[in-house]
Coordinates of C-alpha atoms in Angstrom, one line a residue:
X1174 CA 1.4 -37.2 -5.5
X1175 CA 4.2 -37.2 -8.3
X1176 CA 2.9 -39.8 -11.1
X1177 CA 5.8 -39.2 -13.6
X1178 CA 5.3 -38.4 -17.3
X1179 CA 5.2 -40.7 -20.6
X1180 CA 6.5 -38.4 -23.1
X1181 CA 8.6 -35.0 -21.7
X1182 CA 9.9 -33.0 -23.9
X1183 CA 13.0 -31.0 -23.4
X1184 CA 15.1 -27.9 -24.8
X1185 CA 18.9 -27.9 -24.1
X1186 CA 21.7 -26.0 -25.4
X1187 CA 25.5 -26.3 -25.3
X1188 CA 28.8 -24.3 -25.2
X1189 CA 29.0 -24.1 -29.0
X1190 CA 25.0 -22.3 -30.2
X1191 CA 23.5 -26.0 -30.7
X1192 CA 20.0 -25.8 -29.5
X1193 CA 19.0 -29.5 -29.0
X1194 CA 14.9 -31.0 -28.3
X1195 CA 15.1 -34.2 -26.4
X1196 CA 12.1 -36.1 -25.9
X1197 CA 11.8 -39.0 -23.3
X1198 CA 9.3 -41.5 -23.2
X1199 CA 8.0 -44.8 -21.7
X1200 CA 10.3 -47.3 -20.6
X1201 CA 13.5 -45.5 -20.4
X1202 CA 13.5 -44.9 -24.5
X1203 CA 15.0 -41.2 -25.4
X1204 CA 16.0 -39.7 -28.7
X1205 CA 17.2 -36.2 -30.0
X1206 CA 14.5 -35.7 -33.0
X1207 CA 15.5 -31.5 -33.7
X1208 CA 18.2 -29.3 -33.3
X1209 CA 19.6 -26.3 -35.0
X1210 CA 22.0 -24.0 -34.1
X1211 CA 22.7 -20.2 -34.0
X1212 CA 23.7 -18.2 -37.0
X1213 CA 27.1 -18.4 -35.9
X1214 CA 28.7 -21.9 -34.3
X1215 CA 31.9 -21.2 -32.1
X1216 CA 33.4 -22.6 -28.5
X1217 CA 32.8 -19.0 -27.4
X1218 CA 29.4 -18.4 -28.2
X1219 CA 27.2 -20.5 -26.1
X1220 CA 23.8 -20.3 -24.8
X1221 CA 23.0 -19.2 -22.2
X1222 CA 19.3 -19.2 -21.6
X1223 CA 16.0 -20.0 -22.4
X1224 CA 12.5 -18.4 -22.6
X1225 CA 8.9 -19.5 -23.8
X1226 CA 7.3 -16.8 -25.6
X1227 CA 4.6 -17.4 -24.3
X1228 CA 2.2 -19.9 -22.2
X1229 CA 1.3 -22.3 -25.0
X1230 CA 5.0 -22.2 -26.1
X1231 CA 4.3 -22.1 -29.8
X1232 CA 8.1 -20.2 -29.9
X1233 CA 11.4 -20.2 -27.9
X1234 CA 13.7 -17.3 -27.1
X1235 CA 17.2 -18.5 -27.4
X1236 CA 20.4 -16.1 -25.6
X1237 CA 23.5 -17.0 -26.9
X1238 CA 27.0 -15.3 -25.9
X1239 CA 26.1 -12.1 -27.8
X1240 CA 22.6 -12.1 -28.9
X1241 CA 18.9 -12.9 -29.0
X1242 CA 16.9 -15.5 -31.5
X1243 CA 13.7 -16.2 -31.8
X1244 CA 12.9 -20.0 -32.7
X1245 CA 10.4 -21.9 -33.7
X1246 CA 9.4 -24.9 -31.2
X1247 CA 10.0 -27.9 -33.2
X1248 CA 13.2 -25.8 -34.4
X1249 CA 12.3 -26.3 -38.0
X1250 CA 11.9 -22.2 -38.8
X1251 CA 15.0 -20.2 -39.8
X1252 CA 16.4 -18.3 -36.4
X1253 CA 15.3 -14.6 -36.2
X1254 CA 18.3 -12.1 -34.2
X1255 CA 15.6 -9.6 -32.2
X1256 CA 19.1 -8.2 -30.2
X1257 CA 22.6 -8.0 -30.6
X1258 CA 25.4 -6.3 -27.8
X1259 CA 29.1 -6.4 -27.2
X1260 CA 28.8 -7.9 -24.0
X1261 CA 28.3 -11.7 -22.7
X1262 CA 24.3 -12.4 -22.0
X1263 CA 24.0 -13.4 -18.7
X1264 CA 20.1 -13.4 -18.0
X1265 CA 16.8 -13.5 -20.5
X1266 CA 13.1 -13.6 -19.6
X1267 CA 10.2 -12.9 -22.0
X1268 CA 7.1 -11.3 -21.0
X1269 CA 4.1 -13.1 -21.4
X1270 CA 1.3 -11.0 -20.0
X1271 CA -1.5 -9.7 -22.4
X1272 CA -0.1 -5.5 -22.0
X1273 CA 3.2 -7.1 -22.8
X1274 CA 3.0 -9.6 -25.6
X1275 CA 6.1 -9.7 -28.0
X1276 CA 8.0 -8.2 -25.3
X1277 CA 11.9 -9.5 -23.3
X1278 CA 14.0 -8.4 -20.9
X1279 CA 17.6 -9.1 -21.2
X1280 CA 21.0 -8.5 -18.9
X1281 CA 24.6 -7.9 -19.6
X1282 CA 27.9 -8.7 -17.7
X1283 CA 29.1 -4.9 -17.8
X1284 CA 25.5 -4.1 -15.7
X1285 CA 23.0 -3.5 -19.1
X1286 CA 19.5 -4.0 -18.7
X1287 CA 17.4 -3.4 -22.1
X1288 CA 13.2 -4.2 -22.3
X1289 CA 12.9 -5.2 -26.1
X1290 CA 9.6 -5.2 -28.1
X1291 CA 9.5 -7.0 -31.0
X1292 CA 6.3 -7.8 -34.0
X1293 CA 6.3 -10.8 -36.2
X1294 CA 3.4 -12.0 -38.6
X1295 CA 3.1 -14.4 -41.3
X1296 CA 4.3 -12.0 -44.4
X1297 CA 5.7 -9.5 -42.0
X1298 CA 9.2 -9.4 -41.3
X1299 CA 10.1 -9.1 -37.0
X1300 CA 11.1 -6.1 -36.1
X1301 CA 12.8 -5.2 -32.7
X1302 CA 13.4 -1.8 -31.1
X1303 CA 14.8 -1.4 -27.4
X1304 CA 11.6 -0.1 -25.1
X1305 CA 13.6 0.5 -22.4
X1306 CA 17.4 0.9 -21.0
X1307 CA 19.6 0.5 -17.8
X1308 CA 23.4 0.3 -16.5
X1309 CA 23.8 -1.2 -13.2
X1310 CA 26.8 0.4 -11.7
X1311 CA 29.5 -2.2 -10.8
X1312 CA 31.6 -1.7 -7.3
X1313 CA 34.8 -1.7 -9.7
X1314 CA 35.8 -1.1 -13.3
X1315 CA 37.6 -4.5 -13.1
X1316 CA 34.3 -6.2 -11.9
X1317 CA 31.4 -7.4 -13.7
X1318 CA 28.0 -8.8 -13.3
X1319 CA 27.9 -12.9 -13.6
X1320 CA 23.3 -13.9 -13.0
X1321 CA 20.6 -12.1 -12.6
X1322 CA 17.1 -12.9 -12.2
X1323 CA 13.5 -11.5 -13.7
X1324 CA 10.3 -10.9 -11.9
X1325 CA 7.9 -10.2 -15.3
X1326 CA 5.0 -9.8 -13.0
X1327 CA 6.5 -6.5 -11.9
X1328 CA 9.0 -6.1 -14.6
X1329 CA 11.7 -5.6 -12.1
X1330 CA 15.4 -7.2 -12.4
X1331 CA 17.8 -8.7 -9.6
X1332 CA 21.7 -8.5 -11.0
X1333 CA 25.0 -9.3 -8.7
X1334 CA 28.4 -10.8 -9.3
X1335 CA 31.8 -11.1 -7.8
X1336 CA 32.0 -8.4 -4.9
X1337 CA 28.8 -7.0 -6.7
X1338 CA 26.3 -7.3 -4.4
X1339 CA 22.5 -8.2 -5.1
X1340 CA 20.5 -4.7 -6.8
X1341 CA 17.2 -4.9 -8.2
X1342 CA 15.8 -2.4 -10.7
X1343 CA 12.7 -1.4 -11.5
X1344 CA 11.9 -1.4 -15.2
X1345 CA 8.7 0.7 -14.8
X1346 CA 8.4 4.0 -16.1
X1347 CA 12.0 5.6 -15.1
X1348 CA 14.4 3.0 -14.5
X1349 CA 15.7 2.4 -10.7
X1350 CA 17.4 0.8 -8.2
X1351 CA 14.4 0.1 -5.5
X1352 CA 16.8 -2.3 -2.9
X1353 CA 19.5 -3.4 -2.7
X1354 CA 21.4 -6.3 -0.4
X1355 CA 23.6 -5.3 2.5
X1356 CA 26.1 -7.8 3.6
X1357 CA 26.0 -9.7 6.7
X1358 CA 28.2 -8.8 9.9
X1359 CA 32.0 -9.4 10.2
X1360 CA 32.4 -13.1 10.9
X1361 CA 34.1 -14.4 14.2
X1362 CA 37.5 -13.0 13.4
X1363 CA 36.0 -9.3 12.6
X1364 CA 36.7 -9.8 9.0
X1365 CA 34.2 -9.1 6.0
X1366 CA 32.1 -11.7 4.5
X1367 CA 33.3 -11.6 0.6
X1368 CA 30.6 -11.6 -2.1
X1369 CA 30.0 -13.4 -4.9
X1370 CA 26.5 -14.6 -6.1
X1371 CA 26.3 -16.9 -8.8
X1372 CA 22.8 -17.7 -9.0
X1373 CA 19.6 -15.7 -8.5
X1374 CA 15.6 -17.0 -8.5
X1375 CA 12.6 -14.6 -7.4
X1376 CA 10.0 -17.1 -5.9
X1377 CA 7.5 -17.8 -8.7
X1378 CA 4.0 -17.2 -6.6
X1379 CA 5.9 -14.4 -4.2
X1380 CA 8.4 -11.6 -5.8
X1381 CA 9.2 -10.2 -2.7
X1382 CA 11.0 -13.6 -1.9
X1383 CA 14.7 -14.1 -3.6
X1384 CA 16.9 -17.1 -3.4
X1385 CA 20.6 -16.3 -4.1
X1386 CA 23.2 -18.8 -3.8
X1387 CA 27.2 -17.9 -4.1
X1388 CA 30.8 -19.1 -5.2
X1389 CA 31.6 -19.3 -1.5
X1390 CA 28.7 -22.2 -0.8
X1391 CA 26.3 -19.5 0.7
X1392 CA 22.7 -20.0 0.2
X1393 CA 20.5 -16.9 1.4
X1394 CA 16.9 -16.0 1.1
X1395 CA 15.7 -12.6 1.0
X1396 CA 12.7 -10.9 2.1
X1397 CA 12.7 -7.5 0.4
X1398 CA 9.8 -6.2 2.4
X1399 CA 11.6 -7.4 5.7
X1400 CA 15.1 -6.0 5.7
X1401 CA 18.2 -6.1 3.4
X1402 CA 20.6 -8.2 5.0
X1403 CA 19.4 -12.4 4.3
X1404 CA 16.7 -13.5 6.5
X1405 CA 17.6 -17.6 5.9
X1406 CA 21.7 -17.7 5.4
X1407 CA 23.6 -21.4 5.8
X1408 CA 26.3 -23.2 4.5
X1409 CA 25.8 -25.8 1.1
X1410 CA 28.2 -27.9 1.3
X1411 CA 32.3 -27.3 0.5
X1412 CA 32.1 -26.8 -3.4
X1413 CA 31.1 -23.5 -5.4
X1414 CA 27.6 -23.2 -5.8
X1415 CA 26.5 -22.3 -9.6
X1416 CA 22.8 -22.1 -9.9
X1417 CA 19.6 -22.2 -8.0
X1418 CA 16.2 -22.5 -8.4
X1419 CA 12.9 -22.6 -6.3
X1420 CA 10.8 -26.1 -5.4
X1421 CA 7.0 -26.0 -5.7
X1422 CA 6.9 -25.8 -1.9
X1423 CA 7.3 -22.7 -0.2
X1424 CA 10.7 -24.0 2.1
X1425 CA 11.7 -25.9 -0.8
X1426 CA 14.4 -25.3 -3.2
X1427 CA 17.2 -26.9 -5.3
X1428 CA 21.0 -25.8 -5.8
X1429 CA 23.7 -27.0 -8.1
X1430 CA 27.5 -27.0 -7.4
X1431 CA 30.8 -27.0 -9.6
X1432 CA 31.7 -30.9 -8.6
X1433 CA 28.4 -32.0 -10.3
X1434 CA 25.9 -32.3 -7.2
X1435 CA 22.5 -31.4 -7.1
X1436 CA 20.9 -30.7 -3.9
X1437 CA 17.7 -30.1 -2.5
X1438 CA 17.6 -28.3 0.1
X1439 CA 14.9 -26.9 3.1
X1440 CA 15.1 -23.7 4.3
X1441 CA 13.0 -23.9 7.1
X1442 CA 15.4 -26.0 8.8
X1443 CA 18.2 -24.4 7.1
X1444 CA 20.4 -27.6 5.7
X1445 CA 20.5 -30.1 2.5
X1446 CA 17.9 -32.8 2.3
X1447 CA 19.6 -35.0 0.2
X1448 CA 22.1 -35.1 -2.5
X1449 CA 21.0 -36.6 -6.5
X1450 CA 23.3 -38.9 -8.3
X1451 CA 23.8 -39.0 -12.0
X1452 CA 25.8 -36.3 -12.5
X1453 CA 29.3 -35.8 -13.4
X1454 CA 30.0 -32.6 -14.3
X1455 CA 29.4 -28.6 -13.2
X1456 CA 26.2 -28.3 -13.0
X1457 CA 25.3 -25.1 -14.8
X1458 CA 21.3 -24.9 -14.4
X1459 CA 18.4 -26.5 -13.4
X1460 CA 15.0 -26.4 -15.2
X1461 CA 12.4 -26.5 -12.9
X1462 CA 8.6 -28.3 -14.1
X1463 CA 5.8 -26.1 -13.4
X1464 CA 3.6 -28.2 -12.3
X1465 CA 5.0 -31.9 -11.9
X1466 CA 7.8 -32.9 -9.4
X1467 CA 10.4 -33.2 -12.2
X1468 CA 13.3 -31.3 -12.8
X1469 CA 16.1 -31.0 -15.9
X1470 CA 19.5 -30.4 -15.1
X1471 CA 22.3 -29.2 -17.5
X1472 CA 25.9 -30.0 -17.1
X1473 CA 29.3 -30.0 -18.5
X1474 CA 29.6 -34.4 -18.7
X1475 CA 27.6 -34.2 -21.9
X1476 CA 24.7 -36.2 -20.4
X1477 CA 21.0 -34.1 -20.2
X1478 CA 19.6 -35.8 -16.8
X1479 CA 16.1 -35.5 -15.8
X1480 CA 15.2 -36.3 -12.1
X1481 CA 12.5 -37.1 -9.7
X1482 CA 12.2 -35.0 -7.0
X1483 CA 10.9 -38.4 -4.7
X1484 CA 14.0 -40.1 -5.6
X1485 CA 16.6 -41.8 -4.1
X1486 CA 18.6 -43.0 -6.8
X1487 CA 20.1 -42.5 -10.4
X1488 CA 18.1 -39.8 -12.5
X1489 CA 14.9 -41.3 -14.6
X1490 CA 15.8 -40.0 -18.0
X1491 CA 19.3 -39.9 -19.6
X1492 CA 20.5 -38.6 -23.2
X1493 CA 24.6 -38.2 -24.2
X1494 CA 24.1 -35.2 -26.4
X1495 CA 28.3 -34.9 -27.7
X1496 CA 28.6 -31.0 -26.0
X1497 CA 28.7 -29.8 -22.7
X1498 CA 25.3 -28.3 -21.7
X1499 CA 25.0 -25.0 -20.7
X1500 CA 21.2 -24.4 -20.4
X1501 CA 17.9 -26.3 -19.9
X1502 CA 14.5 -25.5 -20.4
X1503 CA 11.4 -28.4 -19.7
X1504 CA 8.3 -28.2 -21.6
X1505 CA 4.9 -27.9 -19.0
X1506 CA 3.4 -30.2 -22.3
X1507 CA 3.8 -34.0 -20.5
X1508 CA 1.1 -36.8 -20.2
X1509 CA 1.4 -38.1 -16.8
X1510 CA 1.2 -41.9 -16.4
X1511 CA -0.6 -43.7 -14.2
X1512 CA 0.9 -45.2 -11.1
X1513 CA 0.9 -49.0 -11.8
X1514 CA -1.0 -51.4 -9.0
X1515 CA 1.9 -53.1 -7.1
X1516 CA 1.4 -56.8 -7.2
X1517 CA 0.1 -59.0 -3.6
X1518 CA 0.5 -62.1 -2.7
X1519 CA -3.3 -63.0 -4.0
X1520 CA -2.7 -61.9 -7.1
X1521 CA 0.6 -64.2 -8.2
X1522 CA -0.1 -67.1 -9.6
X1523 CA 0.3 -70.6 -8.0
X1524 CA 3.6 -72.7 -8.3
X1525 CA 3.9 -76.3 -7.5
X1526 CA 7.8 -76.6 -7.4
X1527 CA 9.0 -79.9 -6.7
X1528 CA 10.3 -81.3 -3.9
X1529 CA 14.5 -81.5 -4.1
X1530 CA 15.5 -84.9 -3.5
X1531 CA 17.7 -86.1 -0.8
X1532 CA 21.3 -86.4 -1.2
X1533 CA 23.1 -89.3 -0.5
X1534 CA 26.3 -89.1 1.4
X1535 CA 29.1 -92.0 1.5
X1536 CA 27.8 -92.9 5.2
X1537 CA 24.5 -93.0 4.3
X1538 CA 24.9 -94.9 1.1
X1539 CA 26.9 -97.7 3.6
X1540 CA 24.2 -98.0 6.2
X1541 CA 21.6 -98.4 3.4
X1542 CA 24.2 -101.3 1.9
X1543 CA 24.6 -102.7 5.5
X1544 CA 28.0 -102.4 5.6
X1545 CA 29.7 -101.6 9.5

């Protein structure tokens, strides 16, 4: 059972570089105690996505527009570039498994995939060379690549955009394309389905499970051992869909749209469960707890909202941070807080409240007078 947290703690980042911690705490009290920025502040360069370094998250990795910093977690140390390309940063993971340490993975809008290694010590300056490189063929010169998702337990990558559909590479050793999506049949009219995903999540406990949701209010779910067309595919509502990302239950997940809505949604029965308030703008992602029922959503109204997954109502944390927010990342470091004892009947205290005196009308006051 979900007992909420006393303190959270929360990294956010908005359409000009601003990296941003947020901590929340008892009784609805929030503050912004850190933030620093990218070498370079601009409307263009935003972030795009966060990354613990590792599992005690002593560091960050920050992907802005064009490039890749390395920050400390209380933001206080000067930001460290590990990569820089030409072309917009649309996806970031970092490896954290023991053959792997000090190593990311990083995607591109044109199709680029690169594995980065970098070292850092205390009187060593980092140093980053590229490990490995792809280039994800588009369907078009004109078209480009828009999310893309990580699996670092296999080091494979899932990339697709508009009329791009879903390919996943294989990082290991030679660099490949081991599946890729097929679209699903001509709709009733004979016509083909278009394509456009705009948000990808591999299942966190099962990488052959991938969510995928699309500009054209699709949500799918793939089984890449199964088949390549979806194996769960239903409408999400009337609005563009913008990011997705999976619940802690199997048939659970959660889905964000351009008019500001968040959704949860079960796949087993195929529809949405219910639709969060609190938001006013696009949502543009969703930052998933690992292990409590709490989840952080970025948006462009200026407000960081943090929600519980049990609720009904408005969110349970809210901080106006000036920018729009473009990217979210919760911190797994939370106290939970005991749920309080409701209060019975035995345990209120005993009123005496007086007895309201009667009020006297005009007929009453002549009857008591005598008068006829």
């Amino acid at each position: 059972e979900y007992m909420g947290a006393d303190e959270m703690r929360v990294l956010c980042g908005d359409d000009v570089g601003l990296v941003k911690q947020a901590e929340f705490f008892e009784q609805g009290v929030a503050r912004c105690e850190h933030k620093t920025s990218l070498p370079s502040q601009d409307k263009h360069k935003s972030i795009r996505q966060f990354s613990w370094t590792s599992t005690d998250e002593e560091s960050v990795l920050v992907a802005g527009t064009h490039q890749v910093c390395k920050m400390s977690t209380d933001l206080s140390t000067t930001d460290v570039i590990l990569s820089e390309t030409s072309e917009n940063v649309i996806g970031l993971a970092s490896v954290t498994h023991k053959e792997h340490t000090g190593t990311f993975v990083w995607c591109g809008e044109r199709g680029k995939i690169e594995i980065v290694k970098y070292e850092s010590g205390e009187n060593i300056p980092v140093q980053s060379q590229v490990v490995t490189t792809a280039e994800a063929a588009s369907s078009a010169a004109d078209r480009t690549f828009c999310c893309c998702a990580v699996d670092v337990s296999n080091l494979s990558v899932a990339i697709a955009g508009n009329e791009n559909d879903i390919q996943i590479w294989s990082l290991n050793d030679e660099p490949k394309v081991v599946w890729q999506a097929k679209n699903v049949k001509n709709d009733f009219l004979n016509l083909r389905v278009p394509v456009w995903p705009t948000g990808l999540a591999f299942h966190p406990e099962d990488s052959n499970r991938l969510l995928s949701v699309s500009a054209h209010q699709k949500i799918r779910v793939y089984d890449l051992k199964a088949q390549r067309r979806p194996v769960v595919d239903f409408n999400g509502g009337e609005h563009r869909l913008t990011c997705a990302v999976w619940g802690h239950s199997d048939q659970s997940a959660f889905a964000g749209n351009g008019l500001g809505q968040v959704m949860q949604l079960d796949l087993r029965k195929q529809g949405v469960v219910q639709v969060y308030k609190g938001v006013g703008g696009s949502v543009r992602q969703i930052s998933m707890h690992p292990q409590l029922d709490t989840f952080a959503v970025a948006s462009l109204d200026r407000w960081l909202a943090v929600f519980d997954v049990s609720s009904h109502s408005a969110p349970t944390h809210r901080l106006y941070l000036k920018q729009q927010q473009t990217a979210v990342l919760l911190s797994k470091d939370t106290t939970k807080q005991e749920p309080k004892k409701s209060r019975t009947v035995s345990d209120a205290e005993k009123v005496d409240f007086p007895t309201p005196k009667k009020l006297k009308t005009k007929k009453s006051a002549k009857i008591a007078r005598g008068d006829q």
